[in-house]
Tab-separated table of C-alpha atoms in Angstrom:
chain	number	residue	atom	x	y	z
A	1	UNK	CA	0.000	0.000	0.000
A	2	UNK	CA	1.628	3.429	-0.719
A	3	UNK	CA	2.579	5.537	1.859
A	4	UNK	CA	0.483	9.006	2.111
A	5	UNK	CA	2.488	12.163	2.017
A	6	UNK	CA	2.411	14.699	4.208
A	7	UNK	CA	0.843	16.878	1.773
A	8	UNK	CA	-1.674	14.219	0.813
A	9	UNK	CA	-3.019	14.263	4.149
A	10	UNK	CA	-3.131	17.763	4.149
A	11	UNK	CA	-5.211	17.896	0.717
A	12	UNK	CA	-7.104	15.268	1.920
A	13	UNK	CA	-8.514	16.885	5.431
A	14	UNK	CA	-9.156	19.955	2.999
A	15	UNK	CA	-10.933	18.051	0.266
A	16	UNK	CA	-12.294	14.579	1.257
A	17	UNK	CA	-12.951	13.196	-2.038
A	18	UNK	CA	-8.937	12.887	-2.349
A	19	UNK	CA	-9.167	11.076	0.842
A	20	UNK	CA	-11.935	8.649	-1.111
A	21	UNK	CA	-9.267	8.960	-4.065
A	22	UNK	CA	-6.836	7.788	-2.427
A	23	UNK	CA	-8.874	4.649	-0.936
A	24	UNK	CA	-9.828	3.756	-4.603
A	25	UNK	CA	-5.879	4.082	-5.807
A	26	UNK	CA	-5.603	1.444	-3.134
A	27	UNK	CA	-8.265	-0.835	-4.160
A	28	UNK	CA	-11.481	0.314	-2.915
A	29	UNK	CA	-15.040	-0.040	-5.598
A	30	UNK	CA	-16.992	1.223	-2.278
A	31	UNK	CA	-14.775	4.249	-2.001
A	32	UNK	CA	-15.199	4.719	-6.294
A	33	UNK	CA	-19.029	4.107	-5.847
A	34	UNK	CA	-19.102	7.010	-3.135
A	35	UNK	CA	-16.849	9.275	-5.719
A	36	UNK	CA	-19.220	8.885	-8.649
A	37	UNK	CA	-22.672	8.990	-6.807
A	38	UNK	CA	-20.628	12.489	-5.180
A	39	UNK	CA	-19.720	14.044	-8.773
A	40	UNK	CA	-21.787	12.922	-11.349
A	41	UNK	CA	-24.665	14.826	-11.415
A	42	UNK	CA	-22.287	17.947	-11.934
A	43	UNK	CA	-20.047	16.023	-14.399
A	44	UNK	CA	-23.219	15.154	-16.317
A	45	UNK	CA	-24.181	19.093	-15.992
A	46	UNK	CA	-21.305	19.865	-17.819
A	47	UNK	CA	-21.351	17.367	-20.638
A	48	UNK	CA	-24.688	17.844	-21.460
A	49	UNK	CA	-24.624	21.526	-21.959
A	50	UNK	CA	-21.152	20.857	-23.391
A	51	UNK	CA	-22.502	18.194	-26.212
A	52	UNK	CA	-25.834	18.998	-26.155
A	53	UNK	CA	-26.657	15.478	-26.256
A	54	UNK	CA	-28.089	13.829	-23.505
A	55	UNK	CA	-27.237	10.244	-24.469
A	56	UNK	CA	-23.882	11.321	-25.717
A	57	UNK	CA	-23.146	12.930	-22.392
A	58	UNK	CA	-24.393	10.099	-20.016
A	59	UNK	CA	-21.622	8.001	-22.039
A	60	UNK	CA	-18.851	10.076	-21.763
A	61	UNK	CA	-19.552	10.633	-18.421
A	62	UNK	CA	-19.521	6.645	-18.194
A	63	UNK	CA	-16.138	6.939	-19.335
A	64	UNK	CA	-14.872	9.625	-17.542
A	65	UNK	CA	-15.289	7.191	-14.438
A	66	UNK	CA	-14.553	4.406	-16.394
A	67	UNK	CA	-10.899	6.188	-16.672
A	68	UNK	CA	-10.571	7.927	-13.297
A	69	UNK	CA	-10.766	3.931	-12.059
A	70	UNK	CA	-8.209	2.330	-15.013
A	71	UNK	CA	-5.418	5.548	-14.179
A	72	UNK	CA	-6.622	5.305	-10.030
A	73	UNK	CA	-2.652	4.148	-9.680
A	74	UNK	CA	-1.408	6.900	-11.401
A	75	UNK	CA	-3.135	9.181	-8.741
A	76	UNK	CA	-1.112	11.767	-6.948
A	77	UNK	CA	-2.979	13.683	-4.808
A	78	UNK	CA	-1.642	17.062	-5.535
A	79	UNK	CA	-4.640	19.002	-6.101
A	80	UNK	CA	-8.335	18.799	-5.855
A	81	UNK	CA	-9.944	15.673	-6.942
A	82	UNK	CA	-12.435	17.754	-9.368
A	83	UNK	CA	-8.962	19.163	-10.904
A	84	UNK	CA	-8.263	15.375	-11.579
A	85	UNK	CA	-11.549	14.408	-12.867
A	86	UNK	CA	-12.201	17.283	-15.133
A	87	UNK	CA	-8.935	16.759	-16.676
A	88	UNK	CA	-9.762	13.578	-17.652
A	89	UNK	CA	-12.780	14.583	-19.166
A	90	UNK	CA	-11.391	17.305	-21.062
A	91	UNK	CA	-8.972	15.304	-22.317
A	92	UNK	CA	-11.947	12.561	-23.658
A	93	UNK	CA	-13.949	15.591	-24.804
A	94	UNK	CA	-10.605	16.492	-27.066
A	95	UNK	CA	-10.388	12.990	-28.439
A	96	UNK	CA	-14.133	12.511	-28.870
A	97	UNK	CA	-14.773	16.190	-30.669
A	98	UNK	CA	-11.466	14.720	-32.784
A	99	UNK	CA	-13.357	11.397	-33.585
A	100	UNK	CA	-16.574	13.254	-34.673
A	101	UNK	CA	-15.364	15.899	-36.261
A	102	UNK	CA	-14.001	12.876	-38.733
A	103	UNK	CA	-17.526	11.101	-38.304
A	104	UNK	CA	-19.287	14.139	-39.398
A	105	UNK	CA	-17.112	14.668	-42.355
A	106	UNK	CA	-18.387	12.123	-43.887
A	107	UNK	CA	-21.877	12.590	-43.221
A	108	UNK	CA	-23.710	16.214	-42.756
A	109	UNK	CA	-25.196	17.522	-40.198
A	110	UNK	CA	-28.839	16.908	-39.649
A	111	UNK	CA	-31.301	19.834	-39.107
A	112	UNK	CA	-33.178	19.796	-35.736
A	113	UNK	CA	-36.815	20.724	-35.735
A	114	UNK	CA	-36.624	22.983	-32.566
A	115	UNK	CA	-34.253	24.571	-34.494
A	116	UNK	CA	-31.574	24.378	-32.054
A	117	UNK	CA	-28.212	25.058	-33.183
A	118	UNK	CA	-24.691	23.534	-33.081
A	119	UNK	CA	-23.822	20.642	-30.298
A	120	UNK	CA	-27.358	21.723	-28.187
A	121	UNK	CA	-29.656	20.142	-31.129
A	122	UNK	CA	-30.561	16.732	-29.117
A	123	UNK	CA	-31.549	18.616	-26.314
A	124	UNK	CA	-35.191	19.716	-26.403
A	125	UNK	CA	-35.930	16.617	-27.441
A	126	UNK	CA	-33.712	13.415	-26.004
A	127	UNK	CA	-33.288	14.426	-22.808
A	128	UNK	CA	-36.129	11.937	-21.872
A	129	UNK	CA	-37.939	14.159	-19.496
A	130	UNK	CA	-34.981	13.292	-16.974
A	131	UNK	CA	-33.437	16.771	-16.667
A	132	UNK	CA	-34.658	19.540	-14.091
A	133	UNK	CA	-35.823	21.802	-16.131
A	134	UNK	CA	-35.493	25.554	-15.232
A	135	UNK	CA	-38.279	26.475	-17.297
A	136	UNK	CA	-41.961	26.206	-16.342
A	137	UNK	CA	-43.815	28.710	-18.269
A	138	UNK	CA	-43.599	28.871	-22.045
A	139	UNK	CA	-41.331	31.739	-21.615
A	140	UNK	CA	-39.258	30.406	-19.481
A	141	UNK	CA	-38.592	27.491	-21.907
A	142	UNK	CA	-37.567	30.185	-24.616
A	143	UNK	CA	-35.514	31.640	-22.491
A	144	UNK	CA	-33.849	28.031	-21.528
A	145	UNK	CA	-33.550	27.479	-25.070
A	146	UNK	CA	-32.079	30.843	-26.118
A	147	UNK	CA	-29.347	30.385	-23.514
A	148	UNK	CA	-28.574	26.679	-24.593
A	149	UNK	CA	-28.197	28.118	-28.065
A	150	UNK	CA	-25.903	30.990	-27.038
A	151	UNK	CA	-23.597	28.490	-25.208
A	152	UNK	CA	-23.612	26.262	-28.084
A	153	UNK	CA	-22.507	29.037	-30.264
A	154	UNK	CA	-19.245	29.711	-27.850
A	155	UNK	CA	-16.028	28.104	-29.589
A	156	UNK	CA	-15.228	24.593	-27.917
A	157	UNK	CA	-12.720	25.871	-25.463
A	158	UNK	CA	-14.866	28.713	-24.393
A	159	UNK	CA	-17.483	26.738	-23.967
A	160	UNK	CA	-15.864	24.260	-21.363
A	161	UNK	CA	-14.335	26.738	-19.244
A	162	UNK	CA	-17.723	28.729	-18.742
A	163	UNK	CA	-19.441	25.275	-18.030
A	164	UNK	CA	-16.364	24.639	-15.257
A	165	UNK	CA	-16.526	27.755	-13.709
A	166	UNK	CA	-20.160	28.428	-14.018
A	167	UNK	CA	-20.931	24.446	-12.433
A	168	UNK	CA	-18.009	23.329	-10.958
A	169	UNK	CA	-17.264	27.062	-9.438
A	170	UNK	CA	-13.714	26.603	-10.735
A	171	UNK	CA	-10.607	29.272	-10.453
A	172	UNK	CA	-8.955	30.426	-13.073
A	173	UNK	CA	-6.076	27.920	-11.895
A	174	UNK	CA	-7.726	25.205	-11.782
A	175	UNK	CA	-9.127	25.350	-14.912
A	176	UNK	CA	-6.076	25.869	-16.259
A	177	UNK	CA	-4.690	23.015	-15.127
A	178	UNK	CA	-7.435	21.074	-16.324
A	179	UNK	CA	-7.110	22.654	-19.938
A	180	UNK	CA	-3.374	22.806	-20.196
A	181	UNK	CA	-3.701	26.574	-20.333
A	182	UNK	CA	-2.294	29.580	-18.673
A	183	UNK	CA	-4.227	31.698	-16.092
A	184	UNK	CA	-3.881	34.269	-18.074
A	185	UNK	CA	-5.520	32.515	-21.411
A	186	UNK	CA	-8.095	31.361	-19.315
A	187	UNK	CA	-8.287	34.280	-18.286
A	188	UNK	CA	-8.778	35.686	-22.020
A	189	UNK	CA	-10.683	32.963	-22.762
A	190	UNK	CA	-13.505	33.572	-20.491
A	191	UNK	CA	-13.642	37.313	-20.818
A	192	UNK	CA	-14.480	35.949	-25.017
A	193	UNK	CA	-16.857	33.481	-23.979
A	194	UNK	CA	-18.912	36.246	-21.637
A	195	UNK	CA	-18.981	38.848	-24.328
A	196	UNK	CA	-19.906	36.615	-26.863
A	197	UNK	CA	-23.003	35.418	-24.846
A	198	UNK	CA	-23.507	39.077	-23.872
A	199	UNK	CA	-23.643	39.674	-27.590
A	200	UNK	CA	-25.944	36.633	-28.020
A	201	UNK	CA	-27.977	37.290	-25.472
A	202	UNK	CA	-28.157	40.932	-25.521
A	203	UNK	CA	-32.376	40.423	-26.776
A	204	UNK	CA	-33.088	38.906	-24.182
A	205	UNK	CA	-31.083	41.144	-21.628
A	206	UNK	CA	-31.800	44.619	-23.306
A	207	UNK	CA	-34.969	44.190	-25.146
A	208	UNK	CA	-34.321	47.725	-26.488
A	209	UNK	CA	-30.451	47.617	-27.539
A	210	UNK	CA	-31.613	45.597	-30.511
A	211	UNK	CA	-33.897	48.649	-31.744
A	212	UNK	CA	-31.389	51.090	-30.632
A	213	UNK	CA	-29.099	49.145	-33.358
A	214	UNK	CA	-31.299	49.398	-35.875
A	215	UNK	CA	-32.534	53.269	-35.517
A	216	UNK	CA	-29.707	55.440	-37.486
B	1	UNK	CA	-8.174	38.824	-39.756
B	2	UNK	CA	-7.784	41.896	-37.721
B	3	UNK	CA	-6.476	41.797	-34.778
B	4	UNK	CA	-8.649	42.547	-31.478
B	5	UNK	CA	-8.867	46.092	-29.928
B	6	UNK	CA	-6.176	45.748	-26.658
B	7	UNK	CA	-7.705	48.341	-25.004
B	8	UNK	CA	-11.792	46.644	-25.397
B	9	UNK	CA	-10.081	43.099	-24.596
B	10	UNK	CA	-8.646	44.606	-21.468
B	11	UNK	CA	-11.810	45.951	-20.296
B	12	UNK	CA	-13.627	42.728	-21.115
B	13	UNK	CA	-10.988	40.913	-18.904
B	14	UNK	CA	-11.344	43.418	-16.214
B	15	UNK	CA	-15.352	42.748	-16.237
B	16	UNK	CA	-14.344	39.068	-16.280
B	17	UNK	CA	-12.301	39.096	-13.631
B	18	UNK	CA	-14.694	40.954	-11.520
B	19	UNK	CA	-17.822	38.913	-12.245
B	20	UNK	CA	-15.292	36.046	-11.348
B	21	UNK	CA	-13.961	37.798	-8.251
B	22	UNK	CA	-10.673	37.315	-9.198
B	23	UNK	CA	-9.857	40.830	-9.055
B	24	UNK	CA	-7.451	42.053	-6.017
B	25	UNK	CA	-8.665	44.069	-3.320
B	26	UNK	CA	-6.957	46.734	-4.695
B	27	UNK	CA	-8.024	46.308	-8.324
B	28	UNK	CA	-11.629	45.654	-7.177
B	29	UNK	CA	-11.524	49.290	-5.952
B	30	UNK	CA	-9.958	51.241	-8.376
B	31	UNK	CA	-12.775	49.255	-11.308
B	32	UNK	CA	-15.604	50.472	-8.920
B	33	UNK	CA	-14.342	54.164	-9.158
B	34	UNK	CA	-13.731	53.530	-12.636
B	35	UNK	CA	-17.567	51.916	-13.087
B	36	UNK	CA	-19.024	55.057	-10.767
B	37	UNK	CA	-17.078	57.969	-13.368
B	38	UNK	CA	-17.951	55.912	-16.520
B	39	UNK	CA	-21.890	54.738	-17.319
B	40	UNK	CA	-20.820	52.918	-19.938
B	41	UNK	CA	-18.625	50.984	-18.759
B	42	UNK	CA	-21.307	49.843	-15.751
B	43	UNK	CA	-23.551	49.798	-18.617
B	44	UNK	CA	-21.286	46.910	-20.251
B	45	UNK	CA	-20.062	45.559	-16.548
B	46	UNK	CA	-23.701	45.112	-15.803
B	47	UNK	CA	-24.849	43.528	-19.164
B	48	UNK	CA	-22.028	41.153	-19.007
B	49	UNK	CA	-22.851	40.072	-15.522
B	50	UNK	CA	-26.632	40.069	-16.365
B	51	UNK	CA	-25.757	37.929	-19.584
B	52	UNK	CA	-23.917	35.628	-17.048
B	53	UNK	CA	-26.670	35.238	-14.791
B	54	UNK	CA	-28.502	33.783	-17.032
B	55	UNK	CA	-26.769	30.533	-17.689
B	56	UNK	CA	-28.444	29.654	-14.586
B	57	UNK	CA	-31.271	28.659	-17.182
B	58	UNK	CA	-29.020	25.698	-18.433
B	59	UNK	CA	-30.206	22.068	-17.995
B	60	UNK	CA	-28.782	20.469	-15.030
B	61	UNK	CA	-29.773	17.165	-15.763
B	62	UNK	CA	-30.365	14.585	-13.025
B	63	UNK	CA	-28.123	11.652	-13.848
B	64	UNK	CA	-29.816	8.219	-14.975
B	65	UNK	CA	-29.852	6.431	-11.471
B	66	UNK	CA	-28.399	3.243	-12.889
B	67	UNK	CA	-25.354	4.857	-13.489
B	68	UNK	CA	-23.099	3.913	-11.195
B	69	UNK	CA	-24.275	0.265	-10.877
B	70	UNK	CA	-23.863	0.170	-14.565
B	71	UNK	CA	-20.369	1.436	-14.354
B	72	UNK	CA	-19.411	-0.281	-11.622
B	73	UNK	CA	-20.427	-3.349	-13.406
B	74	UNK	CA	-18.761	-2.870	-16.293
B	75	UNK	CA	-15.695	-2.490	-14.298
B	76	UNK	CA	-16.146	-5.759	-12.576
B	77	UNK	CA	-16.461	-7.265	-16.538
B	78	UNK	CA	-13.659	-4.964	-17.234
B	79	UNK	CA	-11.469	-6.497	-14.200
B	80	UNK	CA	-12.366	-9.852	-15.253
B	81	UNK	CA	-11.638	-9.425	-18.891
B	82	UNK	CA	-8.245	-7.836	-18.305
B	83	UNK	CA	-7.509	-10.995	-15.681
B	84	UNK	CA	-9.066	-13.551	-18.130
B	85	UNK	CA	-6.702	-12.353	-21.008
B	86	UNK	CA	-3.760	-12.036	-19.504
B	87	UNK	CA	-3.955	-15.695	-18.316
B	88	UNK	CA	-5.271	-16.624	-21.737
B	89	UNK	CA	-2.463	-14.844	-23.535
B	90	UNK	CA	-0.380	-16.625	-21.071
B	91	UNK	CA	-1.938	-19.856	-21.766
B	92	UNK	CA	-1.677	-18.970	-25.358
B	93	UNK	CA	1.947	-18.081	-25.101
B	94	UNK	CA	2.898	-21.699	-23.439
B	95	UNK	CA	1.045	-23.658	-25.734
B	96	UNK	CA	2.571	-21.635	-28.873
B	97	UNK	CA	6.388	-22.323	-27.032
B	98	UNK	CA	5.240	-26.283	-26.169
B	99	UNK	CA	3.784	-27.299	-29.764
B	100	UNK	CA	7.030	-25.332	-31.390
B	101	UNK	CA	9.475	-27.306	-28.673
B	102	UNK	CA	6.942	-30.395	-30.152
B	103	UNK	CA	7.527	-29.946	-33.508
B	104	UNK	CA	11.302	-29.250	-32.865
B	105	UNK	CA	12.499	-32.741	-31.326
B	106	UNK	CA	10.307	-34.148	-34.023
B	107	UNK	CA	12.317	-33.015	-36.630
B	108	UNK	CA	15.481	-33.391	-34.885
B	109	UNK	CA	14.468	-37.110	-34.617
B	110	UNK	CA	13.399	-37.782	-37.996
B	111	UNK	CA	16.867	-36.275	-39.416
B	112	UNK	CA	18.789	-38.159	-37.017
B	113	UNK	CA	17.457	-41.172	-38.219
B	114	UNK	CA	17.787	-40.777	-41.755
B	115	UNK	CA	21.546	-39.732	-40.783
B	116	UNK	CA	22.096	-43.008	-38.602
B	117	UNK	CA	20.375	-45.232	-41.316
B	118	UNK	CA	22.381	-43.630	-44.152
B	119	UNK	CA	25.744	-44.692	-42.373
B	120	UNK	CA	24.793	-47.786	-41.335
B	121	UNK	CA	23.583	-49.441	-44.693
B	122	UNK	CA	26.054	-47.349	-47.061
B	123	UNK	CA	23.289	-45.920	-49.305
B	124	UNK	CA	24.295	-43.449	-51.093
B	125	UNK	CA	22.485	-41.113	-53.566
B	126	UNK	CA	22.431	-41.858	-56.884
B	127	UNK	CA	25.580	-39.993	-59.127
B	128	UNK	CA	24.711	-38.365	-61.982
B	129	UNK	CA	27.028	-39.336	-63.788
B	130	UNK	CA	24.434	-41.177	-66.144
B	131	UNK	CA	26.221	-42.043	-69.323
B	132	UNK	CA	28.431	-45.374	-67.379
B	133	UNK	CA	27.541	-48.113	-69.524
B	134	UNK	CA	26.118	-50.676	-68.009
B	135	UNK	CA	28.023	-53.070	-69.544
B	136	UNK	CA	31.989	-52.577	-69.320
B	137	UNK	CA	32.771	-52.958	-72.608
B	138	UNK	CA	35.209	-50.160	-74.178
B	139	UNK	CA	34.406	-50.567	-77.555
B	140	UNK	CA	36.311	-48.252	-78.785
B	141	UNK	CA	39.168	-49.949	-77.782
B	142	UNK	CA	38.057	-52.876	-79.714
B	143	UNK	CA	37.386	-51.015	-82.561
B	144	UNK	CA	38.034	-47.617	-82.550
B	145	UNK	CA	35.661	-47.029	-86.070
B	146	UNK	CA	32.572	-48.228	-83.649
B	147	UNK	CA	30.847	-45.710	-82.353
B	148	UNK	CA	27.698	-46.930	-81.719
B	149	UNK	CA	26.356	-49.998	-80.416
B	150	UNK	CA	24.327	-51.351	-83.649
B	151	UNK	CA	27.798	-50.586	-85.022
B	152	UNK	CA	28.991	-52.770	-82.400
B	153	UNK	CA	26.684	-55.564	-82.962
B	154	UNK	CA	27.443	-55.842	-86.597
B	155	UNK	CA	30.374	-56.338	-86.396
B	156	UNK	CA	30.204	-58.734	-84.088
B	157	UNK	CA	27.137	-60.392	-86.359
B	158	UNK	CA	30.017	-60.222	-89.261
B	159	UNK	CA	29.853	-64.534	-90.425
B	160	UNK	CA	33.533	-64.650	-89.859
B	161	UNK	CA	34.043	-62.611	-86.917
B	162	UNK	CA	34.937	-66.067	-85.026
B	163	UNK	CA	36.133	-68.110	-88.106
B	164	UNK	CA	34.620	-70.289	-90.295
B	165	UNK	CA	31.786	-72.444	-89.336
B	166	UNK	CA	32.802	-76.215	-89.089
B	167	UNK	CA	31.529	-78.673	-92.037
């Protein structure tokens, strides 16, 4: 069994899921049971509004875990466990955007009825009734769907480190650590993503701006 | 592809950073002032941050609740597998070294005995050298004019080739 480090023990008082890490890099399914029924609801958060696809992202969060328990020996608990686990998955999202940008190649892209752009085109539709929705009134739904579009419009990157910060509550380091980034590109990037979905959202926000554009 | 306005992506990351709260103490203070002398700027601060707000609207979907027992299982199949074919490429591996060691000795016997018989019964294969006679008969030393054998035989048919027949 490998001996904890002094800093391990550290990290792990101040974040227990290294602590449950740390039981699974030593053998324990109860411990990676705990660790998944702990994170994937977020995880799933993220890959849904990061594919758009609800099926898609129930997979690759399958995997995610499915990898967090294959690499479990190559664990070092030297930062949060979420740092860990999200750069796993942004490493599968890199390989899997790869692997479909080469599927879609071959075959084009099919139109959605809602008329839902870009990754979020599954969404209204194959989510199987399973997701919370935030919208109860007509308008509400819109106004869910109008956001989901403006998101799916972000570039890839941008995309993922709004969805980490905005459900994971991420710093600027750790998600650059998880993207293999520096603060200060993160940093960038972000500042991007928010006035691009300023931009895109700007109807919704400033019902008048739009007019104001238009009037000479 | 023109390259972005410094001075507009430094505000941007400035309203980043403070949405974020990543801005120092200091820096938090001085973009207040900066928000309170310029309306537009609070104008674009408070767009940005509305903007943000409203991602709250995003799906947070409630994960399938056979999700972990699913994964977990197909860990347990994973486990197995990996187990299972590593002692079946084992397997595999001895069986491919045992059949060649098999086939090895097997040919190593079956040239030793064609060897050992060879010696011991003086066979020897067959020398090409095909046009022996098979009779030893140097006719040409008889007759050096015969050069054939029908040559040969007439003259040894010749009615006085072994004197005269007796009365």
């Amino acid at each position: 069994m490998p001996a904890i480090s002094e800093s391990s023990a550290r990290l792990s008082v101040l974040d227990p899921d290294v602590a449950l890490m740390l039981e699974v890099r030593d053998g324990s399914p109860e411990a990676f049971a705990r660790l998944m029924e702990k994170h994937q609801a977020r995880l799933l958060g993220v890959l849904v509004n990061w594919s758009g696809d609800r099926q898609e992202a129930e997979d690759l969060a399958q995997e995610v875990f499915l990898r967090v328990y294959q690499t479990r020996a190559k664990y070092r608990a030297t930062a949060r466990f979420n740092t860990w686990l999200y750069t796993i998955a942004s490493n599968l999202l890199r390989n899997h955007k790869r692997d479909s940008r080469l599927r879609k190649a071959a075959s084009p892209l099919p139109v959605s009825e809602s008329g839902a752009i870009g990754p979020l085109r599954h969404l209204s539709s194959a989510d199987g009734g399973r997701q919370e929705s935030s919208a109860d009134s007509p308008d509400g739904e819109e106004l869910a769907k109008a956001v989901r579009n403006a998101v799916a419009g972000l570039q890839e990157r941008q995309r993922l480190a709004v969805l980490l910060n905005k459900f994971e509550d991420m710093s600027y380091t750790q998600i650059s650590e998880i993207m293999n980034l520096s603060e200060k590109a993160v940093k960038s990037l972000l500042a991007r993503a928010r006035a691009n979905l300023r931009e895109a959202l700007e109807p919704i926000i400033s019902p008048t701006s739009g007019e104001r554009r238009a009037k000479p | 592809m023109t390259s972005p306005d410094p001075d507009a992506t430094s505000k941007a990351e400035r309203i980043s950073a403070w949405i974020d709260g990543e801005l120092s103490e200091d820096a938090k203070d001085r973009f207040g002032e900066e928000m309170g002398k310029d309306p537009s700027l609070r104008l674009e601060a408070d767009l940005t941050k509305a903007a943000w707000d409203l991602l709250s609207h995003l799906p947070k979907p409630e994960p399938n609740p056979s999700l972990t027992q699913k994964t977990m299982t197909l860990l347990q199949f994973g486990e197995l597998g990996v187990a299972s074919n590593t002692s079946a490429k084992k397997a595999g591996q001895s069986a491919i070294v045992m059949i060649g060691l098999w086939w090895t000795g097997l040919v190593m016997l079956l040239l030793g005995s064609f060897f050992a018989t060879r010696a011991m019964t003086g066979i020897h294969s067959r020398t090409t050298d095909s046009k022996e006679p098979f009779f030893w008969l140097d006719t040409a030393s008889v007759r050096p004019e015969i050069r054939s054998d029908t040559e040969f035989l007439k003259w040894l048919a010749a009615p006085d080739r072994f004197g005269s027949p007796e009365p």
